[in-house]
GROMACS .gro file of C-alpha atoms in nm:
model
  401
    1UNK     CA    1   8.016   3.625   1.657
    2UNK     CA    2   7.716   3.729   1.560
    3UNK     CA    3   7.778   3.472   1.223
    4UNK     CA    4   7.728   3.176   1.502
    5UNK     CA    5   7.406   3.318   1.622
    6UNK     CA    6   7.282   3.299   1.238
    7UNK     CA    7   7.401   2.974   1.180
    8UNK     CA    8   7.210   2.831   1.521
    9UNK     CA    9   6.916   3.033   1.413
   10UNK     CA   10   6.929   2.900   1.099
   11UNK     CA   11   6.963   2.525   1.251
   12UNK     CA   12   6.674   2.623   1.482
   13UNK     CA   13   6.423   2.716   1.164
   14UNK     CA   14   6.539   2.407   0.992
   15UNK     CA   15   6.469   2.152   1.278
   16UNK     CA   16   6.104   2.321   1.287
   17UNK     CA   17   6.004   2.316   0.926
   18UNK     CA   18   6.084   1.957   0.990
   19UNK     CA   19   5.898   1.847   1.186
   20UNK     CA   20   5.574   2.051   1.042
   21UNK     CA   21   5.663   1.855   0.754
   22UNK     CA   22   5.695   1.511   0.898
   23UNK     CA   23   5.371   1.587   1.133
   24UNK     CA   24   5.201   1.689   0.826
   25UNK     CA   25   5.265   1.397   0.576
   26UNK     CA   26   5.174   1.161   0.895
   27UNK     CA   27   4.823   1.324   0.960
   28UNK     CA   28   4.761   1.304   0.580
   29UNK     CA   29   4.890   0.918   0.542
   30UNK     CA   30   4.802   0.754   0.863
   31UNK     CA   31   4.472   0.649   0.742
   32UNK     CA   32   4.456   0.700   0.285
   33UNK     CA   33   4.083   0.726   0.307
   34UNK     CA   34   3.954   0.918   0.601
   35UNK     CA   35   3.951   1.214   0.454
   36UNK     CA   36   3.782   1.165   0.101
   37UNK     CA   37   3.566   0.911   0.310
   38UNK     CA   38   3.440   1.251   0.537
   39UNK     CA   39   3.468   1.487   0.213
   40UNK     CA   40   3.204   1.254   0.095
   41UNK     CA   41   2.981   1.233   0.343
   42UNK     CA   42   2.995   1.650   0.412
   43UNK     CA   43   2.894   1.656  -0.009
   44UNK     CA   44   2.559   1.385   0.028
   45UNK     CA   45   2.468   1.527   0.317
   46UNK     CA   46   2.529   1.894   0.236
   47UNK     CA   47   2.423   1.897  -0.118
   48UNK     CA   48   2.046   2.008  -0.225
   49UNK     CA   49   1.899   1.792  -0.393
   50UNK     CA   50   1.730   1.922  -0.731
   51UNK     CA   51   1.310   1.955  -0.698
   52UNK     CA   52   1.333   1.839  -0.364
   53UNK     CA   53   1.182   2.079  -0.129
   54UNK     CA   54   1.361   2.261   0.123
   55UNK     CA   55   1.290   2.045   0.493
   56UNK     CA   56   1.304   1.707   0.321
   57UNK     CA   57   1.535   1.496   0.490
   58UNK     CA   58   1.775   1.283   0.257
   59UNK     CA   59   1.956   0.963   0.369
   60UNK     CA   60   2.260   0.900   0.197
   61UNK     CA   61   2.227   0.598  -0.048
   62UNK     CA   62   2.473   0.319   0.199
   63UNK     CA   63   2.292   0.509   0.519
   64UNK     CA   64   1.925   0.460   0.341
   65UNK     CA   65   1.728   0.223   0.624
   66UNK     CA   66   1.571  -0.043   0.480
   67UNK     CA   67   1.402  -0.243   0.748
   68UNK     CA   68   1.614  -0.577   0.639
   69UNK     CA   69   1.828  -0.731   0.918
   70UNK     CA   70   2.187  -0.632   0.976
   71UNK     CA   71   2.438  -0.752   1.224
   72UNK     CA   72   2.122  -0.856   1.420
   73UNK     CA   73   1.964  -0.552   1.449
   74UNK     CA   74   1.703  -0.395   1.241
   75UNK     CA   75   1.779  -0.004   1.135
   76UNK     CA   76   1.549   0.268   1.227
   77UNK     CA   77   1.298   0.325   0.953
   78UNK     CA   78   1.238   0.668   0.767
   79UNK     CA   79   1.071   0.889   1.015
   80UNK     CA   80   0.681   0.906   0.866
   81UNK     CA   81   0.676   0.525   0.831
   82UNK     CA   82   0.774   0.535   1.204
   83UNK     CA   83   0.516   0.799   1.301
   84UNK     CA   84   0.227   0.616   1.074
   85UNK     CA   85   0.231   0.313   1.304
   86UNK     CA   86   0.273   0.492   1.597
   87UNK     CA   87  -0.046   0.743   1.525
   88UNK     CA   88  -0.184   0.458   1.470
   89UNK     CA   89  -0.076   0.279   1.828
   90UNK     CA   90  -0.223   0.612   2.026
   91UNK     CA   91  -0.534   0.574   1.875
   92UNK     CA   92  -0.590   0.228   1.902
   93UNK     CA   93  -0.522   0.314   2.268
   94UNK     CA   94  -0.802   0.603   2.296
   95UNK     CA   95  -1.119   0.447   2.466
   96UNK     CA   96  -1.364   0.710   2.352
   97UNK     CA   97  -1.266   0.544   1.968
   98UNK     CA   98  -1.277   0.227   2.070
   99UNK     CA   99  -1.550   0.107   1.835
  100UNK     CA  100  -1.448   0.290   1.597
  101UNK     CA  101  -1.083   0.195   1.585
  102UNK     CA  102  -1.147  -0.214   1.697
  103UNK     CA  103  -1.279  -0.533   1.524
  104UNK     CA  104  -1.242  -0.875   1.556
  105UNK     CA  105  -0.993  -1.063   1.309
  106UNK     CA  106  -1.312  -1.253   1.158
  107UNK     CA  107  -1.322  -1.442   0.850
  108UNK     CA  108  -1.421  -1.145   0.666
  109UNK     CA  109  -1.082  -0.968   0.810
  110UNK     CA  110  -0.856  -1.271   0.690
  111UNK     CA  111  -1.044  -1.333   0.387
  112UNK     CA  112  -0.917  -0.965   0.301
  113UNK     CA  113  -0.526  -1.116   0.320
  114UNK     CA  114  -0.315  -1.245   0.055
  115UNK     CA  115  -0.072  -1.421   0.127
  116UNK     CA  116   0.262  -1.415  -0.064
  117UNK     CA  117   0.434  -1.745   0.155
  118UNK     CA  118   0.761  -1.768  -0.073
  119UNK     CA  119   0.888  -1.412  -0.013
  120UNK     CA  120   0.701  -1.421   0.348
  121UNK     CA  121   0.418  -1.148   0.287
  122UNK     CA  122   0.094  -1.066   0.368
  123UNK     CA  123  -0.148  -0.802   0.193
  124UNK     CA  124  -0.465  -0.688   0.327
  125UNK     CA  125  -0.636  -0.524   0.062
  126UNK     CA  126  -0.828  -0.213   0.042
  127UNK     CA  127  -0.995  -0.171  -0.254
  128UNK     CA  128  -1.009   0.169  -0.429
  129UNK     CA  129  -0.624   0.239  -0.337
  130UNK     CA  130  -0.461   0.108  -0.649
  131UNK     CA  131  -0.511  -0.296  -0.497
  132UNK     CA  132  -0.493  -0.397  -0.847
  133UNK     CA  133  -0.138  -0.297  -0.888
  134UNK     CA  134  -0.013  -0.462  -0.537
  135UNK     CA  135  -0.262  -0.796  -0.685
  136UNK     CA  136  -0.014  -0.782  -0.966
  137UNK     CA  137   0.310  -0.795  -0.786
  138UNK     CA  138   0.187  -1.096  -0.610
  139UNK     CA  139   0.084  -1.259  -0.856
  140UNK     CA  140   0.432  -1.246  -1.021
  141UNK     CA  141   0.604  -1.272  -0.700
  142UNK     CA  142   0.406  -1.621  -0.626
  143UNK     CA  143   0.584  -1.757  -0.987
  144UNK     CA  144   0.245  -1.973  -1.031
  145UNK     CA  145   0.286  -2.214  -1.330
  146UNK     CA  146   0.052  -2.112  -1.611
  147UNK     CA  147  -0.013  -2.174  -1.977
  148UNK     CA  148  -0.157  -1.963  -2.294
  149UNK     CA  149  -0.494  -2.184  -2.365
  150UNK     CA  150  -0.631  -2.066  -2.701
  151UNK     CA  151  -0.517  -1.706  -2.640
  152UNK     CA  152  -0.670  -1.738  -2.298
  153UNK     CA  153  -0.482  -1.742  -1.995
  154UNK     CA  154  -0.521  -2.129  -1.807
  155UNK     CA  155  -0.327  -2.297  -1.568
  156UNK     CA  156  -0.202  -2.655  -1.603
  157UNK     CA  157  -0.189  -2.881  -1.330
  158UNK     CA  158  -0.044  -3.262  -1.353
  159UNK     CA  159  -0.316  -3.512  -1.217
  160UNK     CA  160  -0.333  -3.904  -1.130
  161UNK     CA  161  -0.453  -3.923  -1.486
  162UNK     CA  162  -0.283  -3.684  -1.648
  163UNK     CA  163  -0.209  -3.301  -1.687
  164UNK     CA  164  -0.517  -3.120  -1.625
  165UNK     CA  165  -0.533  -2.798  -1.829
  166UNK     CA  166  -0.785  -2.485  -1.685
  167UNK     CA  167  -0.914  -2.220  -1.824
  168UNK     CA  168  -0.923  -1.907  -1.693
  169UNK     CA  169  -1.207  -1.735  -1.866
  170UNK     CA  170  -1.344  -2.070  -1.719
  171UNK     CA  171  -1.423  -2.179  -2.147
  172UNK     CA  172  -1.265  -2.522  -2.120
  173UNK     CA  173  -1.098  -2.783  -1.960
  174UNK     CA  174  -0.889  -3.006  -2.111
  175UNK     CA  175  -0.706  -3.335  -1.966
  176UNK     CA  176  -0.412  -3.454  -2.202
  177UNK     CA  177  -0.287  -3.783  -2.181
  178UNK     CA  178   0.024  -3.846  -1.971
  179UNK     CA  179   0.224  -4.040  -2.227
  180UNK     CA  180   0.184  -3.718  -2.450
  181UNK     CA  181   0.398  -3.472  -2.319
  182UNK     CA  182   0.265  -3.111  -2.325
  183UNK     CA  183   0.280  -2.909  -2.640
  184UNK     CA  184   0.178  -2.610  -2.428
  185UNK     CA  185   0.514  -2.404  -2.310
  186UNK     CA  186   0.501  -2.431  -1.890
  187UNK     CA  187   0.705  -2.142  -1.670
  188UNK     CA  188   0.618  -1.832  -1.504
  189UNK     CA  189   0.264  -1.744  -1.594
  190UNK     CA  190   0.337  -1.302  -1.606
  191UNK     CA  191   0.697  -1.237  -1.610
  192UNK     CA  192   0.599  -0.841  -1.579
  193UNK     CA  193   0.316  -0.692  -1.394
  194UNK     CA  194   0.212  -0.551  -1.757
  195UNK     CA  195   0.118  -0.822  -1.840
  196UNK     CA  196  -0.103  -0.980  -1.647
  197UNK     CA  197  -0.495  -0.963  -1.727
  198UNK     CA  198  -0.758  -0.700  -1.535
  199UNK     CA  199  -0.949  -1.085  -1.559
  200UNK     CA  200  -0.696  -1.270  -1.429
  201UNK     CA  201  -0.589  -1.059  -1.104
  202UNK     CA  202  -0.961  -1.007  -0.996
  203UNK     CA  203  -1.058  -1.356  -1.012
  204UNK     CA  204  -0.988  -1.521  -0.651
  205UNK     CA  205  -1.006  -1.830  -0.781
  206UNK     CA  206  -0.782  -1.831  -0.984
  207UNK     CA  207  -0.508  -1.588  -1.003
  208UNK     CA  208  -0.276  -1.784  -0.764
  209UNK     CA  209  -0.284  -1.555  -0.439
  210UNK     CA  210  -0.427  -1.767  -0.143
  211UNK     CA  211  -0.616  -1.609   0.137
  212UNK     CA  212  -0.475  -1.600   0.536
  213UNK     CA  213  -0.819  -1.776   0.587
  214UNK     CA  214  -0.700  -2.099   0.374
  215UNK     CA  215  -0.507  -2.158   0.638
  216UNK     CA  216  -0.521  -2.375   0.991
  217UNK     CA  217  -0.573  -2.120   1.328
  218UNK     CA  218  -0.229  -2.186   1.402
  219UNK     CA  219  -0.082  -2.143   1.026
  220UNK     CA  220  -0.247  -1.889   1.052
  221UNK     CA  221  -0.045  -1.672   1.389
  222UNK     CA  222   0.227  -1.783   1.289
  223UNK     CA  223   0.182  -1.622   0.936
  224UNK     CA  224   0.065  -1.269   1.122
  225UNK     CA  225   0.359  -1.250   1.412
  226UNK     CA  226   0.633  -1.348   1.132
  227UNK     CA  227   0.542  -1.189   0.775
  228UNK     CA  228   0.602  -0.912   0.694
  229UNK     CA  229   0.263  -0.676   0.618
  230UNK     CA  230   0.145  -0.419   0.468
  231UNK     CA  231  -0.170  -0.220   0.315
  232UNK     CA  232  -0.255   0.142   0.131
  233UNK     CA  233  -0.447   0.397   0.294
  234UNK     CA  234  -0.652   0.728   0.124
  235UNK     CA  235  -0.871   1.021   0.227
  236UNK     CA  236  -1.163   0.829   0.315
  237UNK     CA  237  -1.460   1.063   0.199
  238UNK     CA  238  -1.151   1.026  -0.175
  239UNK     CA  239  -1.203   0.660  -0.164
  240UNK     CA  240  -1.600   0.642  -0.124
  241UNK     CA  241  -1.599   0.867  -0.460
  242UNK     CA  242  -1.358   0.600  -0.575
  243UNK     CA  243  -1.595   0.344  -0.541
  244UNK     CA  244  -1.932   0.520  -0.638
  245UNK     CA  245  -1.790   0.612  -0.952
  246UNK     CA  246  -1.645   0.243  -0.989
  247UNK     CA  247  -1.904   0.034  -0.899
  248UNK     CA  248  -2.275   0.247  -0.980
  249UNK     CA  249  -2.120   0.461  -1.245
  250UNK     CA  250  -1.854   0.330  -1.504
  251UNK     CA  251  -1.895  -0.025  -1.403
  252UNK     CA  252  -1.588  -0.069  -1.621
  253UNK     CA  253  -1.548  -0.515  -1.505
  254UNK     CA  254  -1.901  -0.496  -1.617
  255UNK     CA  255  -2.041  -0.606  -1.274
  256UNK     CA  256  -2.371  -0.593  -1.306
  257UNK     CA  257  -2.532  -0.677  -0.975
  258UNK     CA  258  -2.419  -0.327  -0.837
  259UNK     CA  259  -2.668  -0.149  -1.053
  260UNK     CA  260  -2.925  -0.395  -1.092
  261UNK     CA  261  -2.912  -0.562  -0.707
  262UNK     CA  262  -2.739  -0.331  -0.479
  263UNK     CA  263  -2.796   0.028  -0.612
  264UNK     CA  264  -3.212  -0.060  -0.625
  265UNK     CA  265  -3.179  -0.182  -0.249
  266UNK     CA  266  -3.029   0.142  -0.148
  267UNK     CA  267  -3.238   0.334  -0.385
  268UNK     CA  268  -3.563   0.202  -0.227
  269UNK     CA  269  -3.454   0.245   0.153
  270UNK     CA  270  -3.260   0.581   0.143
  271UNK     CA  271  -3.424   0.841  -0.180
  272UNK     CA  272  -3.613   1.126  -0.023
  273UNK     CA  273  -3.800   1.188  -0.353
  274UNK     CA  274  -4.015   0.894  -0.437
  275UNK     CA  275  -4.050   1.016  -0.781
  276UNK     CA  276  -3.729   1.045  -0.944
  277UNK     CA  277  -3.657   0.845  -1.142
  278UNK     CA  278  -3.298   0.835  -1.206
  279UNK     CA  279  -3.054   0.587  -1.111
  280UNK     CA  280  -2.854   0.648  -0.766
  281UNK     CA  281  -2.741   0.907  -0.688
  282UNK     CA  282  -2.386   1.015  -0.452
  283UNK     CA  283  -2.669   1.111  -0.173
  284UNK     CA  284  -2.845   0.799  -0.143
  285UNK     CA  285  -2.435   0.630  -0.114
  286UNK     CA  286  -2.418   0.847   0.133
  287UNK     CA  287  -2.707   0.807   0.333
  288UNK     CA  288  -2.701   0.465   0.330
  289UNK     CA  289  -2.337   0.432   0.465
  290UNK     CA  290  -2.417   0.678   0.720
  291UNK     CA  291  -2.709   0.501   0.811
  292UNK     CA  292  -2.642   0.315   1.186
  293UNK     CA  293  -2.826   0.060   1.122
  294UNK     CA  294  -2.664   0.031   0.755
  295UNK     CA  295  -2.578  -0.337   0.861
  296UNK     CA  296  -2.879  -0.480   0.786
  297UNK     CA  297  -2.843  -0.393   0.430
  298UNK     CA  298  -2.465  -0.497   0.412
  299UNK     CA  299  -2.581  -0.886   0.501
  300UNK     CA  300  -2.825  -0.886   0.164
  301UNK     CA  301  -2.553  -0.749  -0.026
  302UNK     CA  302  -2.242  -0.972   0.099
  303UNK     CA  303  -1.878  -0.938   0.029
  304UNK     CA  304  -1.934  -0.642  -0.244
  305UNK     CA  305  -1.907  -0.419   0.089
  306UNK     CA  306  -1.566  -0.423   0.052
  307UNK     CA  307  -1.519  -0.166  -0.189
  308UNK     CA  308  -1.664   0.066   0.124
  309UNK     CA  309  -1.677  -0.060   0.476
  310UNK     CA  310  -1.368   0.158   0.641
  311UNK     CA  311  -0.987   0.035   0.701
  312UNK     CA  312  -1.070  -0.058   1.005
  313UNK     CA  313  -1.312  -0.403   0.933
  314UNK     CA  314  -1.115  -0.476   0.623
  315UNK     CA  315  -0.783  -0.514   0.822
  316UNK     CA  316  -0.792  -0.454   1.157
  317UNK     CA  317  -0.475  -0.218   1.197
  318UNK     CA  318  -0.552  -0.212   1.584
  319UNK     CA  319  -0.576  -0.594   1.646
  320UNK     CA  320  -0.257  -0.663   1.373
  321UNK     CA  321   0.053  -0.535   1.361
  322UNK     CA  322   0.174  -0.407   1.054
  323UNK     CA  323   0.459  -0.365   0.952
  324UNK     CA  324   0.358  -0.086   0.705
  325UNK     CA  325   0.155   0.127   0.617
  326UNK     CA  326   0.156   0.307   0.284
  327UNK     CA  327  -0.071   0.658   0.149
  328UNK     CA  328  -0.218   0.695  -0.227
  329UNK     CA  329  -0.105   1.029  -0.195
  330UNK     CA  330   0.256   0.990  -0.127
  331UNK     CA  331   0.233   0.598  -0.289
  332UNK     CA  332   0.524   0.732  -0.507
  333UNK     CA  333   0.762   0.721  -0.215
  334UNK     CA  334   0.601   0.437  -0.073
  335UNK     CA  335   0.522   0.216  -0.294
  336UNK     CA  336   0.952   0.150  -0.364
  337UNK     CA  337   1.022   0.175   0.039
  338UNK     CA  338   0.740  -0.111   0.063
  339UNK     CA  339   0.953  -0.331  -0.229
  340UNK     CA  340   1.251  -0.204  -0.015
  341UNK     CA  341   1.139  -0.317   0.318
  342UNK     CA  342   0.949  -0.630   0.149
  343UNK     CA  343   1.318  -0.733   0.060
  344UNK     CA  344   1.185  -0.759  -0.316
  345UNK     CA  345   1.299  -0.466  -0.443
  346UNK     CA  346   1.556  -0.705  -0.680
  347UNK     CA  347   1.258  -0.885  -0.793
  348UNK     CA  348   0.986  -0.664  -0.907
  349UNK     CA  349   0.921  -0.332  -0.988
  350UNK     CA  350   0.554  -0.089  -0.925
  351UNK     CA  351   0.413  -0.020  -1.195
  352UNK     CA  352   0.468   0.355  -1.378
  353UNK     CA  353   0.197   0.538  -1.175
  354UNK     CA  354   0.056   0.828  -1.353
  355UNK     CA  355   0.118   1.189  -1.323
  356UNK     CA  356  -0.111   1.349  -1.076
  357UNK     CA  357  -0.318   1.040  -0.983
  358UNK     CA  358  -0.207   1.014  -0.619
  359UNK     CA  359  -0.321   1.379  -0.524
  360UNK     CA  360  -0.581   1.480  -0.352
  361UNK     CA  361  -0.781   1.604  -0.521
  362UNK     CA  362  -1.063   1.854  -0.308
  363UNK     CA  363  -1.252   2.007  -0.587
  364UNK     CA  364  -1.339   1.676  -0.660
  365UNK     CA  365  -1.446   1.627  -0.332
  366UNK     CA  366  -1.673   1.946  -0.309
  367UNK     CA  367  -1.839   1.860  -0.618
  368UNK     CA  368  -1.887   1.532  -0.531
  369UNK     CA  369  -2.043   1.661  -0.140
  370UNK     CA  370  -2.286   1.941  -0.315
  371UNK     CA  371  -2.618   1.800  -0.243
  372UNK     CA  372  -2.514   1.624   0.040
  373UNK     CA  373  -2.709   1.745   0.348
  374UNK     CA  374  -2.482   1.842   0.604
  375UNK     CA  375  -2.669   1.644   0.818
  376UNK     CA  376  -2.595   1.338   0.624
  377UNK     CA  377  -2.164   1.436   0.564
  378UNK     CA  378  -2.205   1.496   0.927
  379UNK     CA  379  -2.380   1.071   0.989
  380UNK     CA  380  -2.055   0.986   0.718
  381UNK     CA  381  -1.838   1.119   0.912
  382UNK     CA  382  -1.889   0.974   1.209
  383UNK     CA  383  -1.880   0.661   1.085
  384UNK     CA  384  -1.540   0.698   0.913
  385UNK     CA  385  -1.377   0.910   1.160
  386UNK     CA  386  -1.164   0.624   1.315
  387UNK     CA  387  -1.070   0.592   0.986
  388UNK     CA  388  -0.920   0.974   0.961
  389UNK     CA  389  -0.803   0.953   1.284
  390UNK     CA  390  -0.552   0.681   1.302
  391UNK     CA  391  -0.459   0.722   0.923
  392UNK     CA  392  -0.347   1.082   0.983
  393UNK     CA  393  -0.628   1.205   0.720
  394UNK     CA  394  -0.750   1.561   0.803
  395UNK     CA  395  -1.106   1.627   0.922
  396UNK     CA  396  -1.315   1.739   0.611
  397UNK     CA  397  -1.380   2.084   0.841
  398UNK     CA  398  -1.446   2.233   0.484
  399UNK     CA  399  -1.748   2.028   0.418
  400UNK     CA  400  -1.906   1.968   0.783
  401UNK     CA  401  -1.951   2.347   0.905
   0.00000   0.00000   0.00000
């Protein structure tokens, strides 16, 4: 009898173990990819990245939002870019700041916006914020047809009378016979950004970049509503320092009118010490920009003022709904993101950014404003407050107080 009970218990044990094993096998092989996929997801979200600051969010590569259309709906943008656009909407709604945040979408604004119809992109130019590189990106994307003539870059056009070669340096206009095949190689002007000379980039008559102002009203509205739109900003006061250095101190592109026409005009009106014989000083420049009546000089200076007017005056961010706002200080992240959002990251790369060049330099700002009176600094901030508020730049209390 005792042996029978032992035999029965053994049978029950075998049956129990068989059921457990069967359940384990079913769970394991029911979805062969489930465990490994879950394990991979946990690995991607939990493992810290070397060189990444604590608390910085990172998406798994296959889950990163690109902003492109997927399954009929737009993916969510990374939080920082959403917050930038939300901030603009909120500040634009502040009635007290309306005069500093709103402007008409005038011809002046439309002249600042470059068009790439091939990839449906609008880029608003904000000088002294690395715009040269972005224009190079668009020149490559536009794939204009150019040839090289006598070591100068030139444009080749086929007219009714033959092949017309327009030298970028303005030194030659040559007509080739229709009967003679052009011996110059016709193709993409500049296969890579690095090959584009700076004189071509800044020659807006010949760089192949149409401005939005060149289209009809209906075409302008269509592009504003449907194209990918972006521009780049940086700390407003640091941008003014860059403009002053570039146009009145170093003047690398040899634009004599800044030193010989604009600078004397500013000095005549805003220099306090009339016996001072030095060229334009930063405090003269600040006094001009902070003057509530600066516009009469602006009219005399024409489009040259684009290097120091506000972002609001250049790009009308409260009137035009931009897709992305990039920041110069975070350009290492923002440039690749903009290329992905625009759907062109597989076609072109943003040029290499030298280390440290985009970092905000408070010491430099303090040094330049050292000789400027608090009154003049406060008047300058009063004009550029809209830019500080719209784009989340901290009020420079260390200069104002």
